[in-house]
CSV table of N, CA and C in Angstrom, one decimal:
chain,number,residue,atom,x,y,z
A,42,UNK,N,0.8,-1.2,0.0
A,42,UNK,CA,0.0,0.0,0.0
A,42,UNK,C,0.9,1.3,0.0
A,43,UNK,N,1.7,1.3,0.7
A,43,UNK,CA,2.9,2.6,1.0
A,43,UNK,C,3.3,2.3,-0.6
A,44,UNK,N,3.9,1.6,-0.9
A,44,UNK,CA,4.3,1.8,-2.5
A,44,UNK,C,3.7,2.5,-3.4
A,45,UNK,N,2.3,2.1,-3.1
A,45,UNK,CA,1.5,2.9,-4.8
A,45,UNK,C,1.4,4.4,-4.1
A,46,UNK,N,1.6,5.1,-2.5
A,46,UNK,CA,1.8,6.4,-2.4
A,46,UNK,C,2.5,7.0,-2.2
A,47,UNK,N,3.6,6.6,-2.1
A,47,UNK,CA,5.3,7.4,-1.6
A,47,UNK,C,5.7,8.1,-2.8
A,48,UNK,N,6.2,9.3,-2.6
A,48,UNK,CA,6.6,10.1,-3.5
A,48,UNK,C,8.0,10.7,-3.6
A,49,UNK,N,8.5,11.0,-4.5
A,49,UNK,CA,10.6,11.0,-4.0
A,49,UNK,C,10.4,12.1,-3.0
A,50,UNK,N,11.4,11.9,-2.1
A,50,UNK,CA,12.3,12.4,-1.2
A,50,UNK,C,11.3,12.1,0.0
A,51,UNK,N,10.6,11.6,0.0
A,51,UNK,CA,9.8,11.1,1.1
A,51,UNK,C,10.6,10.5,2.1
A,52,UNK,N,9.6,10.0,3.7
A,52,UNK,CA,10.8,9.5,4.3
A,52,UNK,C,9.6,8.4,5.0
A,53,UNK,N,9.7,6.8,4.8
A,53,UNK,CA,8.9,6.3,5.2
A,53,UNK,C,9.4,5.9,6.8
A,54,UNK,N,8.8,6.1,7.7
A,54,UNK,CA,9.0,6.0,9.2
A,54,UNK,C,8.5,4.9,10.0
A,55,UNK,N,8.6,3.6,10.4
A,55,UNK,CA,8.1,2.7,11.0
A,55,UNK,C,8.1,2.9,12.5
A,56,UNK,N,7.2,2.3,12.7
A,56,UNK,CA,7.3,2.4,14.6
A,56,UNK,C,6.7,1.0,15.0
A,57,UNK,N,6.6,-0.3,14.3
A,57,UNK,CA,6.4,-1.5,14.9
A,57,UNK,C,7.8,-1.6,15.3
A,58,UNK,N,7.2,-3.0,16.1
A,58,UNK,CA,7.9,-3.9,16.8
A,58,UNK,C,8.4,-4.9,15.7
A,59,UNK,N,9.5,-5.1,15.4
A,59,UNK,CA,9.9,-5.4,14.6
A,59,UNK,C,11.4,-6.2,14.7
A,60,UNK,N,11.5,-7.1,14.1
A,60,UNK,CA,13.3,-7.9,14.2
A,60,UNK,C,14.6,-7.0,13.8
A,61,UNK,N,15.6,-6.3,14.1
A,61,UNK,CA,16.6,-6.4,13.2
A,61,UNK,C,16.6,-6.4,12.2
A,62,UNK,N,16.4,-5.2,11.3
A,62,UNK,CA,17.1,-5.4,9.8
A,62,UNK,C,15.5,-5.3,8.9
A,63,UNK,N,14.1,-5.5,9.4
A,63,UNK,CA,13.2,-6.0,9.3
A,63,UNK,C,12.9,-4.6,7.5
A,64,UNK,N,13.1,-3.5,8.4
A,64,UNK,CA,12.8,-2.3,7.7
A,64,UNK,C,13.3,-2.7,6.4
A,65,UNK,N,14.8,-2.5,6.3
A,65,UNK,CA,15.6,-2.7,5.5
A,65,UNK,C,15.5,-3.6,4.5
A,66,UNK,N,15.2,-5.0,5.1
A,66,UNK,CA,15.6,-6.3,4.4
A,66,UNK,C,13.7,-6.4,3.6
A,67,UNK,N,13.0,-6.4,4.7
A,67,UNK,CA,11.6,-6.9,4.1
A,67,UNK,C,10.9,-5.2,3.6
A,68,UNK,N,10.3,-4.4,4.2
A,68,UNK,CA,9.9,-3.6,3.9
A,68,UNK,C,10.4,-2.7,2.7
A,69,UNK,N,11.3,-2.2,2.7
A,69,UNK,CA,12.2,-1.5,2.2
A,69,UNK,C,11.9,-2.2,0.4
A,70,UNK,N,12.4,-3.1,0.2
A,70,UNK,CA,12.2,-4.1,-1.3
A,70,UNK,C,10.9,-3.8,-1.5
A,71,UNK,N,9.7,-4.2,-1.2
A,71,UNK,CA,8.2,-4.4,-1.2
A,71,UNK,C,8.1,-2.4,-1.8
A,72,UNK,N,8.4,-1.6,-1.2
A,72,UNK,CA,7.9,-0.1,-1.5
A,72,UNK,C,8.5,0.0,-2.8
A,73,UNK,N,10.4,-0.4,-3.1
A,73,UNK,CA,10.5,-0.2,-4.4
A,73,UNK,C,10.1,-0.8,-5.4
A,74,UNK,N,9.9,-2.2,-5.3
A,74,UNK,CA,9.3,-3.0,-6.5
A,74,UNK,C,8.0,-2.1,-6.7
A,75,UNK,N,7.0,-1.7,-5.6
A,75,UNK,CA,5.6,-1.3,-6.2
A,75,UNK,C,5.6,0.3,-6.4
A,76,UNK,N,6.8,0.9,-6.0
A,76,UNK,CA,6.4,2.6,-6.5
A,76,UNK,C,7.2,2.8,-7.6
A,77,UNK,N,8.3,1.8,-8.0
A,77,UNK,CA,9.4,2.0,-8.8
A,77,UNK,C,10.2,2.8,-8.2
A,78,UNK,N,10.4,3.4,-7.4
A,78,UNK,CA,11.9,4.2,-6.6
A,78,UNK,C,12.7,3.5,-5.9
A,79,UNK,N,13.7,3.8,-6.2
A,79,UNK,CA,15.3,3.5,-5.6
A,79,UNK,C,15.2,4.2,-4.4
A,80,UNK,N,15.6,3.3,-3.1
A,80,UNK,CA,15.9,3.5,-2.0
A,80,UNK,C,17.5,4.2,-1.5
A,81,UNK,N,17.1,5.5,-0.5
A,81,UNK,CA,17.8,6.2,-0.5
A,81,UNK,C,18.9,7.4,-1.5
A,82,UNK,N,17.7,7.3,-2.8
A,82,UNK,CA,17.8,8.0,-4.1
A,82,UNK,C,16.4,8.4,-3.8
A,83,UNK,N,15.8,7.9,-4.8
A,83,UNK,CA,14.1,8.5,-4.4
A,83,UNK,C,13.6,8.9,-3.0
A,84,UNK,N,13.7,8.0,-2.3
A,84,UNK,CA,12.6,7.9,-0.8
A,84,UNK,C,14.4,7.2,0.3
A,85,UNK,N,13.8,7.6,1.6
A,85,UNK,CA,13.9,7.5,2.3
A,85,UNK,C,13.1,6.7,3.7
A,86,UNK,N,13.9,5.9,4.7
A,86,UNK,CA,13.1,5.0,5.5
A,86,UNK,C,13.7,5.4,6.9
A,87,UNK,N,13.0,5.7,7.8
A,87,UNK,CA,13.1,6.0,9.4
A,87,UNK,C,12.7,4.4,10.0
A,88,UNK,N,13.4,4.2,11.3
A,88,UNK,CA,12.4,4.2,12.7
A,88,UNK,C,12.6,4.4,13.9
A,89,UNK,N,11.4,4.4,14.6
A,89,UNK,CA,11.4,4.9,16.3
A,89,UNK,C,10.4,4.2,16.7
A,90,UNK,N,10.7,3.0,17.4
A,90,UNK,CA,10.2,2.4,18.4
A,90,UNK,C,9.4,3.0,19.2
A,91,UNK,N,8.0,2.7,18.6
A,91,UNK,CA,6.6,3.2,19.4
A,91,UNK,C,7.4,2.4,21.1
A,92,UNK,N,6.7,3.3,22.1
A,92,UNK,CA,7.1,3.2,23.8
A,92,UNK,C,6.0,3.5,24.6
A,93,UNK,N,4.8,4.1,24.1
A,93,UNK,CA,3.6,4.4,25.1
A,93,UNK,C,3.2,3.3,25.6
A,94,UNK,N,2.6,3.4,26.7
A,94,UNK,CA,2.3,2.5,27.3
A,94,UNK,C,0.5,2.6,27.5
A,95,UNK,N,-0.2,1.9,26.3
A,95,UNK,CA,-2.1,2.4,26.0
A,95,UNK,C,-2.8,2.0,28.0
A,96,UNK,N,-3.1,3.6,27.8
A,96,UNK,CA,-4.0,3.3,29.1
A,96,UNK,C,-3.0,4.4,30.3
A,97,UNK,N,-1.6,4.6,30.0
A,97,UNK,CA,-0.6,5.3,31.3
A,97,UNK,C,-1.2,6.9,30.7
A,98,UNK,N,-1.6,7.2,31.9
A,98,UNK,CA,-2.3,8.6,31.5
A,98,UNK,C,-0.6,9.4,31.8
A,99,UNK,N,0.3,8.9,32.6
A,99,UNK,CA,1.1,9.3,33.5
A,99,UNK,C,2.0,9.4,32.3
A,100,UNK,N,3.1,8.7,31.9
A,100,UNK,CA,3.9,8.2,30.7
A,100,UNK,C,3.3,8.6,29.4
A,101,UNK,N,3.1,9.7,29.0
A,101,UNK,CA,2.7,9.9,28.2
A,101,UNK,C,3.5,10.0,26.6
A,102,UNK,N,3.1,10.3,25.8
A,102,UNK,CA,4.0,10.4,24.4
A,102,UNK,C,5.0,11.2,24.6
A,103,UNK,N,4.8,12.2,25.0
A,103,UNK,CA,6.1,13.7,24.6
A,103,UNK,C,6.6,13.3,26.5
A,104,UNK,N,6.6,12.6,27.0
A,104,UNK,CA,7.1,12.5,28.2
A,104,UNK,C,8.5,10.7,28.2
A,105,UNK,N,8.2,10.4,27.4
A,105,UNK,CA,8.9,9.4,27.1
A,105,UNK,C,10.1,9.2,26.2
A,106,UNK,N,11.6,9.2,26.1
A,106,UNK,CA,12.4,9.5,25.6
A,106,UNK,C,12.1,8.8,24.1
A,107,UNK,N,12.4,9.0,23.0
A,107,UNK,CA,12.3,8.1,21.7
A,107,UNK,C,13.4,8.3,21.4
A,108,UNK,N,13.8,6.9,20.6
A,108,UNK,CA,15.0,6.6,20.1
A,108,UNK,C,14.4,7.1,18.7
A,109,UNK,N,15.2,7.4,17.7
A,109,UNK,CA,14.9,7.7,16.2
A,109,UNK,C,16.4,7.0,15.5
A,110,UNK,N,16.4,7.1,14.0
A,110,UNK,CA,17.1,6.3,13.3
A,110,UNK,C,16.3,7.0,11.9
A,111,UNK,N,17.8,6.7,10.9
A,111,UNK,CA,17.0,7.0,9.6
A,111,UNK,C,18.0,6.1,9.2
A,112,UNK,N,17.7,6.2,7.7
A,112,UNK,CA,18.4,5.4,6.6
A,112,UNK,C,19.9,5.9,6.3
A,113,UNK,N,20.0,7.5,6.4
A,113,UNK,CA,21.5,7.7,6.1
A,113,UNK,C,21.4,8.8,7.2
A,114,UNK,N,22.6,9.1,7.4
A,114,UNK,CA,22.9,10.1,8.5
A,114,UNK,C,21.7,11.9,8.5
A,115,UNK,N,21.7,12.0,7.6
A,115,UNK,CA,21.0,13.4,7.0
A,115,UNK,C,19.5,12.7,7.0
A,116,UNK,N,19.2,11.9,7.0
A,116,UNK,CA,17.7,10.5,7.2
A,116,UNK,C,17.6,11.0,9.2
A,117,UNK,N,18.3,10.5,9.8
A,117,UNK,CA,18.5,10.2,10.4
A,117,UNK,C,18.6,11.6,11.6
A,118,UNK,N,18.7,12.6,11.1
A,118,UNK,CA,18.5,13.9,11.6
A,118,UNK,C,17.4,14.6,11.6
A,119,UNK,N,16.5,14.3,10.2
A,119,UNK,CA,15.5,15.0,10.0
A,119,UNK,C,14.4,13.7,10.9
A,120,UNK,N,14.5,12.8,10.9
A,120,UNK,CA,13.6,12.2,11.2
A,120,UNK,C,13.7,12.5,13.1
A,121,UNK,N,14.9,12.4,13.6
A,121,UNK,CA,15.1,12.7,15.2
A,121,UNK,C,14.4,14.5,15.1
A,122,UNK,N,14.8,15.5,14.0
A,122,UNK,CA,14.2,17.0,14.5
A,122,UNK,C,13.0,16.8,14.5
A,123,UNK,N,12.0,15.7,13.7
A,123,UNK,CA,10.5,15.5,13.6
A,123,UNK,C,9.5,15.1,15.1
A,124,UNK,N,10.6,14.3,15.9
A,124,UNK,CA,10.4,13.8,16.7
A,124,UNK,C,10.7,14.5,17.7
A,125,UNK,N,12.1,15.4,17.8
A,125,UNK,CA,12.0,16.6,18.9
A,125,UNK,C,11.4,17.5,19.1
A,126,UNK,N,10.7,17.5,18.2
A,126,UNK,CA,9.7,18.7,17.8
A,126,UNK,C,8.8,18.4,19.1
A,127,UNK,N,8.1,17.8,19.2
A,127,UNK,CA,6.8,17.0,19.8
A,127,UNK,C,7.5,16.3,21.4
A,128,UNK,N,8.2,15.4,21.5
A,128,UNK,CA,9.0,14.7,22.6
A,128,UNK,C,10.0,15.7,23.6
A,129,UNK,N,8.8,16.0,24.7
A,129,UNK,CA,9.7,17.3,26.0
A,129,UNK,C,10.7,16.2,26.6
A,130,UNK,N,10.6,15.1,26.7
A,130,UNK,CA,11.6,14.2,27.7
A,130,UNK,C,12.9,13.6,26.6
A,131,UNK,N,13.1,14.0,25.2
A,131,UNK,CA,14.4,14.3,24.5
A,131,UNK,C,14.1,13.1,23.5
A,132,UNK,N,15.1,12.9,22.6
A,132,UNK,CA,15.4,11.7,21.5
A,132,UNK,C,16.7,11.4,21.7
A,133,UNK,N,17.0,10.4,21.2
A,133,UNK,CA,18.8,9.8,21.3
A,133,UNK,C,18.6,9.2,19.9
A,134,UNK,N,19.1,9.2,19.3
A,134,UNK,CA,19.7,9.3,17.8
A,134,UNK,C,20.3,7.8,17.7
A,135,UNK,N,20.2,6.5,17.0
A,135,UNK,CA,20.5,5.4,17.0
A,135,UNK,C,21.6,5.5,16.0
A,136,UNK,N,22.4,4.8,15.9
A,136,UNK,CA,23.5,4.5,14.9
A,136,UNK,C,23.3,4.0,13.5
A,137,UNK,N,22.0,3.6,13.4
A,137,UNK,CA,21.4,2.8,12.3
A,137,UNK,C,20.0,1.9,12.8
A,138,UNK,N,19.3,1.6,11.5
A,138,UNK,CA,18.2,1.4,11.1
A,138,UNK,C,18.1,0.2,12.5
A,139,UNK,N,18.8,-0.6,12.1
A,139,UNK,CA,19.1,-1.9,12.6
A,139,UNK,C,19.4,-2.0,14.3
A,140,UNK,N,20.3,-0.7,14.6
A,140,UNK,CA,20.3,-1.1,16.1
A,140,UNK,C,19.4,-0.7,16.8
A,141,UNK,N,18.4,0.6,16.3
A,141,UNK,CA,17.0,1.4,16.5
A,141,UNK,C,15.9,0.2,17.1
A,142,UNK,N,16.1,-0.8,16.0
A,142,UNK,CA,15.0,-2.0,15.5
A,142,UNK,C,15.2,-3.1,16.8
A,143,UNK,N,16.7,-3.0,17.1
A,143,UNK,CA,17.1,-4.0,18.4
A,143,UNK,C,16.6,-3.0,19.4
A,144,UNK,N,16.9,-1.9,19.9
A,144,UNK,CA,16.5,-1.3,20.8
A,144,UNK,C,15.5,-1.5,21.7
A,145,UNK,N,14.7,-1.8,20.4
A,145,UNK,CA,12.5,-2.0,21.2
A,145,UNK,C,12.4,-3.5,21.3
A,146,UNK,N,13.1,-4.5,20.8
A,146,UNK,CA,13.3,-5.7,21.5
A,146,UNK,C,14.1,-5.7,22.6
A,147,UNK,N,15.2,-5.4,23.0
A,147,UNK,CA,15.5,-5.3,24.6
A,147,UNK,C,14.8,-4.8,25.3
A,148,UNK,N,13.8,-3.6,25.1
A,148,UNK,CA,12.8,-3.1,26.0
A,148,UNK,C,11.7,-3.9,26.3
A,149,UNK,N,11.2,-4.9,25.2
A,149,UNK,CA,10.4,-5.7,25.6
A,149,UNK,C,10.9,-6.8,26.4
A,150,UNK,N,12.3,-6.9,26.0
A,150,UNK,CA,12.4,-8.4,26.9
A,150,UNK,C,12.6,-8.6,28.0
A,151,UNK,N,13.2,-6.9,28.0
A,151,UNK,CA,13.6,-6.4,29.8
A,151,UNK,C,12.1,-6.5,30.3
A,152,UNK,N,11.0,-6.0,29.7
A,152,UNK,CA,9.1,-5.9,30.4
A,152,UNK,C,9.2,-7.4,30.7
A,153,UNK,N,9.4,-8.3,29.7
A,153,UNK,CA,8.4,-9.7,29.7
A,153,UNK,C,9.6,-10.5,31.3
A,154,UNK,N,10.7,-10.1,31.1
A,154,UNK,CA,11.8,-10.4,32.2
A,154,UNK,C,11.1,-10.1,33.5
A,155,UNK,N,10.7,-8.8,33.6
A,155,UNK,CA,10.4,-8.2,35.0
A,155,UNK,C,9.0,-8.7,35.6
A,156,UNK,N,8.1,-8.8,34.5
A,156,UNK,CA,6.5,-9.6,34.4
A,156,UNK,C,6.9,-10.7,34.7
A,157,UNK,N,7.7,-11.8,34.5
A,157,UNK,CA,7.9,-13.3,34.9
A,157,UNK,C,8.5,-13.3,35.9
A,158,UNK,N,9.5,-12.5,36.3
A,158,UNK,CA,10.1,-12.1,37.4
A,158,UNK,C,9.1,-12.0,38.9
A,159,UNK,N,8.2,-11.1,38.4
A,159,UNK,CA,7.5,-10.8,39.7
A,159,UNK,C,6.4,-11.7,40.2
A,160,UNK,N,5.9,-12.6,39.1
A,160,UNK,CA,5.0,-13.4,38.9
A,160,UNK,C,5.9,-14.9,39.8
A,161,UNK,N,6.1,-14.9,39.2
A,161,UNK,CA,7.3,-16.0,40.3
A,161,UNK,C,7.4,-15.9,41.5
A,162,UNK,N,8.2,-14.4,41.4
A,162,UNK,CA,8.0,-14.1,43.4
A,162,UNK,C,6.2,-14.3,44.4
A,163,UNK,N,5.6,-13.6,43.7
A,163,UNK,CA,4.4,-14.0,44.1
A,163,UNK,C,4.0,-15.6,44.5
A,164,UNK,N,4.2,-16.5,43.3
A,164,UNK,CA,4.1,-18.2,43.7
A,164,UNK,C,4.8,-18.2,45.2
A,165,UNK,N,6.2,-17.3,45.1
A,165,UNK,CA,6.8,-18.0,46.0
A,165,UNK,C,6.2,-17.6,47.5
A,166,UNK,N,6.2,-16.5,47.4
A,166,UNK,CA,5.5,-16.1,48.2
A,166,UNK,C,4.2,-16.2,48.8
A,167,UNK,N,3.4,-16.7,48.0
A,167,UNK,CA,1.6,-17.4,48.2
A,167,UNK,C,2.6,-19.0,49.1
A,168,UNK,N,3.7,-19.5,48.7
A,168,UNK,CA,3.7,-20.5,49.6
A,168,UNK,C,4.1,-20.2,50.8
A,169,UNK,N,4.9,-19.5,50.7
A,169,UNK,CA,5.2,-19.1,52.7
A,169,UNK,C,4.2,-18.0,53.2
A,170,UNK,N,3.2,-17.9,52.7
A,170,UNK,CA,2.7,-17.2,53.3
A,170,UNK,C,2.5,-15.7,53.2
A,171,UNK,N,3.0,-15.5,52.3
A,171,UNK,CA,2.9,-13.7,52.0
A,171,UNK,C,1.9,-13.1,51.3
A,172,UNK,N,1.1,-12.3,51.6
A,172,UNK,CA,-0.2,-12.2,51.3
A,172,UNK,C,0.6,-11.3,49.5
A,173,UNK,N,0.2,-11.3,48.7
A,173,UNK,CA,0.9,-10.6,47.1
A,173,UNK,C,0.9,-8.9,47.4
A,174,UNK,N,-0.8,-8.5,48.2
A,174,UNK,CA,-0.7,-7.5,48.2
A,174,UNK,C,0.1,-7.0,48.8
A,175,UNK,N,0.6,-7.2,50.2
A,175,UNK,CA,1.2,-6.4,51.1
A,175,UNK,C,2.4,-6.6,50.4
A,176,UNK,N,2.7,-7.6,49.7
A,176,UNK,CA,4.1,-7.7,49.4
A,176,UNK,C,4.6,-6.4,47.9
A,177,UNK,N,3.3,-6.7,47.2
A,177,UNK,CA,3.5,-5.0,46.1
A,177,UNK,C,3.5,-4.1,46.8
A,178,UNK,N,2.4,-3.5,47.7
A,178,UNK,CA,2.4,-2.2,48.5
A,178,UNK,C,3.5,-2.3,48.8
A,179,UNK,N,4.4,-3.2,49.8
A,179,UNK,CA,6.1,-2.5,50.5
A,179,UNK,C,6.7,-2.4,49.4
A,180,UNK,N,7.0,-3.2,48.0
A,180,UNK,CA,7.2,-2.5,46.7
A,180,UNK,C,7.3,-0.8,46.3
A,181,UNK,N,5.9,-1.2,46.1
A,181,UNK,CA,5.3,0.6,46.0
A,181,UNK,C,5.9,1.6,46.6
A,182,UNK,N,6.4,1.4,48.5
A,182,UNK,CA,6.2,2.5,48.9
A,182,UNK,C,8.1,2.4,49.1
A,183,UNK,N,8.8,1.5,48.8
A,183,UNK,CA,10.1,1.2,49.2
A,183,UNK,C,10.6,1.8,47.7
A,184,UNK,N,10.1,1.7,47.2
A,184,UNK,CA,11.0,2.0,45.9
A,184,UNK,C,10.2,3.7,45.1
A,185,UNK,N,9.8,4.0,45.9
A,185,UNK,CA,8.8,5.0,45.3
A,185,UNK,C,7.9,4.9,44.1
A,186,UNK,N,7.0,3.9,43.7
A,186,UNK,CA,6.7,3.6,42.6
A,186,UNK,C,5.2,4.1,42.5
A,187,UNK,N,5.4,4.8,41.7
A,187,UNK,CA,4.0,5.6,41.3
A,187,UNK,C,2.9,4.9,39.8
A,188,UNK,N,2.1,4.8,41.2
A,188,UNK,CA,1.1,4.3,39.6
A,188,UNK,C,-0.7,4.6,39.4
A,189,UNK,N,-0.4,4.7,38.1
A,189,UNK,CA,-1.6,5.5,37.7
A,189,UNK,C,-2.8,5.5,38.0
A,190,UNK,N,-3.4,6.1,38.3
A,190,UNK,CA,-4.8,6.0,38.9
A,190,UNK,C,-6.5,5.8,37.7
């Protein structure tokens, strides 16, 4: 679909979750075969790892640091000034397409690490006895953890 509307000097920007290379290797081919433009001659390709968390009234979009990434260095600036525009908590500028694309996989795997993590302690705790609640609240109030209402 992006193929039959991308126009030169465009810059196509992804923000899935996505593998390594994903942009580049899969996406990237699919826009040129169907618009006819040469990548990084005609058109250009960003990403930045969507971070909101749907439902954190607290964490919001422009409060959340974004990583940005473009296809060539001058890619790669316009697409981070697009995003500083909007983003009060800053951007950090990725080294390439590719390490941008790893970035939001470590962030998930550090989430799914700390979810399994806690979930565990809980079993463990349901067997000696620890009620889960009391055991989050001293959480909460030990570590200062604020959460949304």
């Amino acid at each position: 679909m992006l193929g039959r509307v991308i126009s030169k000097r465009d810059i196509a920007i992804y923000e899935s979750t996505t593998y390594p290379g994903c942009t580049e290797e899969d996406c990237v081919p699919v826009i040129e075969k169907v618009s006819g433009l040469q990548f990084n001659v005609d058109f250009f390709a960003g990403y930045s790892p969507e971070r909101i968390n749907p439902g954190d009234k607290i964490n919001t979009l422009t409060k959340i640091m974004k990583v940005t990434s473009g296809s060539t260095p001058e890619i790669t600036d316009r697409v981070d000034g697009l995003y500083a525009y909007i983003i009060t908590a800053g951007t950090h500028k990725a080294p390439s397409l590719k390490v941008a694309e790893a970035s939001k996989i470590i962030e998930n795997a550090q989430r799914d690490v700390n979810i399994s993590f806690v979930n565990e302690l809980v079993l463990i705790f349901d067997k000696v006895g620890i009620l889960c609640f009391c055991f989050l609240l001293y959480i909460k109030i030990s570590l200062k953890i604020s959460y949304p209402k």
